[in-house]
Amino acid sequence: MNELIDKIQKSVSQLFKYETKEFGESARDIVNSMMALLPVIISFYNKPEMEDLREDALYWPGQLERIIKCLEKDDSFEIADVLYNETRANLIEFRDTLVKRGLV
C-alpha cells in the first residue's frame, strides 16, 4: 500500500512536469498495482475489526474504474484529482485505519 501511495505521488509529479512517457508508464503501473492490491484491501473489510466500515469496501472497485476512465481522458487536472486527492488520500486514510485497529 505504501508503495502504491508513493507511485501515485511520483506519477502526479511526472504529469505536471510534462514527462509524458514516464507518466504513461507510471499510470499503467498504478492500475496494475491497484488491481493486485484490490483483493487485499477488500479482504480487510471482512475482518471483525472492520465491521463498522464494511460498506466502504464498495468504494475501491469503483475507484479503480474511475482511475481507468480518467486516464483515458486527457485532462491533467482530473487525473491529478482522482489519483492524488481521492485515491492517494483514501489509501492513506485506509492504511491509518488499519494501523489504529491493529490489523497491520
Short mmCIF file of C-alpha atoms in Angstrom, two decimals:
data_model
loop_
_atom_site.label_atom_id
_atom_site.label_comp_id
_atom_site.label_asym_id
_atom_site.label_seq_id
_atom_site.Cartn_x
_atom_site.Cartn_y
_atom_site.Cartn_z
CA MET A 1 0.00 0.00 0.00
CA ASN A 2 2.82 2.39 0.85
CA GLU A 3 4.41 1.59 -2.49
CA LEU A 4 1.21 2.48 -4.34
CA ILE A 5 0.89 5.72 -2.38
CA ASP A 6 4.45 6.61 -3.42
CA LYS A 7 3.78 5.65 -7.06
CA ILE A 8 0.79 7.97 -7.17
CA GLN A 9 2.86 10.82 -5.72
CA LYS A 10 5.57 10.25 -8.32
CA SER A 11 3.15 9.93 -11.24
CA VAL A 12 1.35 13.18 -10.47
CA SER A 13 4.71 14.92 -10.31
CA GLN A 14 5.58 13.46 -13.72
CA LEU A 15 2.22 14.58 -15.07
CA PHE A 16 2.78 18.21 -14.13
CA LYS A 17 6.38 18.17 -15.35
CA TYR A 18 5.06 17.04 -18.75
CA GLU A 19 7.11 13.84 -18.54
CA THR A 20 4.61 12.15 -20.82
CA LYS A 21 6.41 8.86 -21.45
CA GLU A 22 7.28 8.40 -17.79
CA PHE A 23 3.76 9.28 -16.70
CA GLY A 24 2.28 6.78 -19.15
CA GLU A 25 4.44 4.03 -17.68
CA SER A 26 3.61 5.11 -14.13
CA ALA A 27 -0.11 5.23 -14.89
CA ARG A 28 -0.06 1.65 -16.20
CA ASP A 29 1.90 0.59 -13.13
CA ILE A 30 -0.64 2.29 -10.82
CA VAL A 31 -3.55 0.50 -12.48
CA ASN A 32 -1.74 -2.86 -12.27
CA SER A 33 -0.77 -2.25 -8.64
CA MET A 34 -4.30 -1.21 -7.76
CA MET A 35 -5.70 -4.33 -9.41
CA ALA A 36 -3.29 -6.50 -7.44
CA LEU A 37 -3.99 -4.69 -4.17
CA LEU A 38 -7.76 -4.58 -4.54
CA PRO A 39 -8.44 -8.12 -3.24
CA VAL A 40 -6.19 -7.47 -0.24
CA ILE A 41 -7.96 -4.21 0.57
CA ILE A 42 -11.38 -5.80 0.29
CA SER A 43 -10.32 -8.75 2.46
CA PHE A 44 -9.56 -6.38 5.33
CA TYR A 45 -13.19 -5.27 5.37
CA ASN A 46 -14.21 -8.86 6.15
CA LYS A 47 -12.34 -8.78 9.45
CA PRO A 48 -14.41 -8.28 12.63
CA GLU A 49 -12.39 -5.17 13.48
CA MET A 50 -13.66 -3.52 10.29
CA GLU A 51 -17.33 -4.48 10.59
CA ASP A 52 -18.45 -0.86 11.04
CA LEU A 53 -16.73 0.09 7.76
CA ARG A 54 -17.73 -2.96 5.72
CA GLU A 55 -19.78 -0.90 3.25
CA ASP A 56 -16.66 1.12 2.41
CA ALA A 57 -15.32 -1.92 0.56
CA LEU A 58 -17.59 -0.94 -2.33
CA TYR A 59 -15.62 2.26 -2.84
CA TRP A 60 -12.43 0.60 -4.05
CA PRO A 61 -13.62 -1.26 -7.19
CA GLY A 62 -15.47 1.89 -8.21
CA GLN A 63 -12.37 3.97 -7.65
CA LEU A 64 -10.29 1.67 -9.82
CA GLU A 65 -12.86 2.10 -12.58
CA ARG A 66 -12.75 5.87 -12.04
CA ILE A 67 -8.94 5.85 -12.33
CA ILE A 68 -9.05 3.92 -15.59
CA LYS A 69 -11.73 6.19 -17.08
CA CYS A 70 -9.96 9.41 -16.15
CA LEU A 71 -6.65 8.13 -17.54
CA GLU A 72 -8.38 7.60 -20.88
CA LYS A 73 -9.15 11.32 -20.97
CA ASP A 74 -6.50 13.95 -21.48
CA ASP A 75 -7.41 16.17 -18.54
CA SER A 76 -4.37 16.54 -16.31
CA PHE A 77 -6.31 18.24 -13.55
CA GLU A 78 -8.94 15.50 -13.37
CA ILE A 79 -6.23 12.83 -13.41
CA ALA A 80 -4.37 14.57 -10.59
CA ASP A 81 -7.57 14.99 -8.62
CA VAL A 82 -8.60 11.34 -8.95
CA LEU A 83 -5.13 9.95 -8.32
CA TYR A 84 -3.79 12.31 -5.69
CA ASN A 85 -6.72 13.94 -3.92
CA GLU A 86 -9.00 10.92 -3.96
CA THR A 87 -7.12 7.65 -4.34
CA ARG A 88 -3.89 8.55 -2.55
CA ALA A 89 -5.70 10.34 0.26
CA ASN A 90 -8.09 7.42 0.78
CA LEU A 91 -5.27 4.87 0.69
CA ILE A 92 -3.51 6.83 3.43
CA GLU A 93 -6.71 7.03 5.47
CA PHE A 94 -7.34 3.30 4.98
CA ARG A 95 -3.76 2.43 5.96
CA ASP A 96 -4.02 4.60 9.07
CA THR A 97 -7.30 2.92 9.99
CA LEU A 98 -5.68 -0.50 9.69
CA VAL A 99 -2.83 0.62 11.93
CA LYS A 100 -5.19 2.11 14.54
CA ARG A 101 -7.21 -1.09 14.63
CA GLY A 102 -4.12 -3.26 14.92
CA LEU A 103 -4.56 -5.03 11.60
CA VAL A 104 -1.10 -4.22 10.25
#
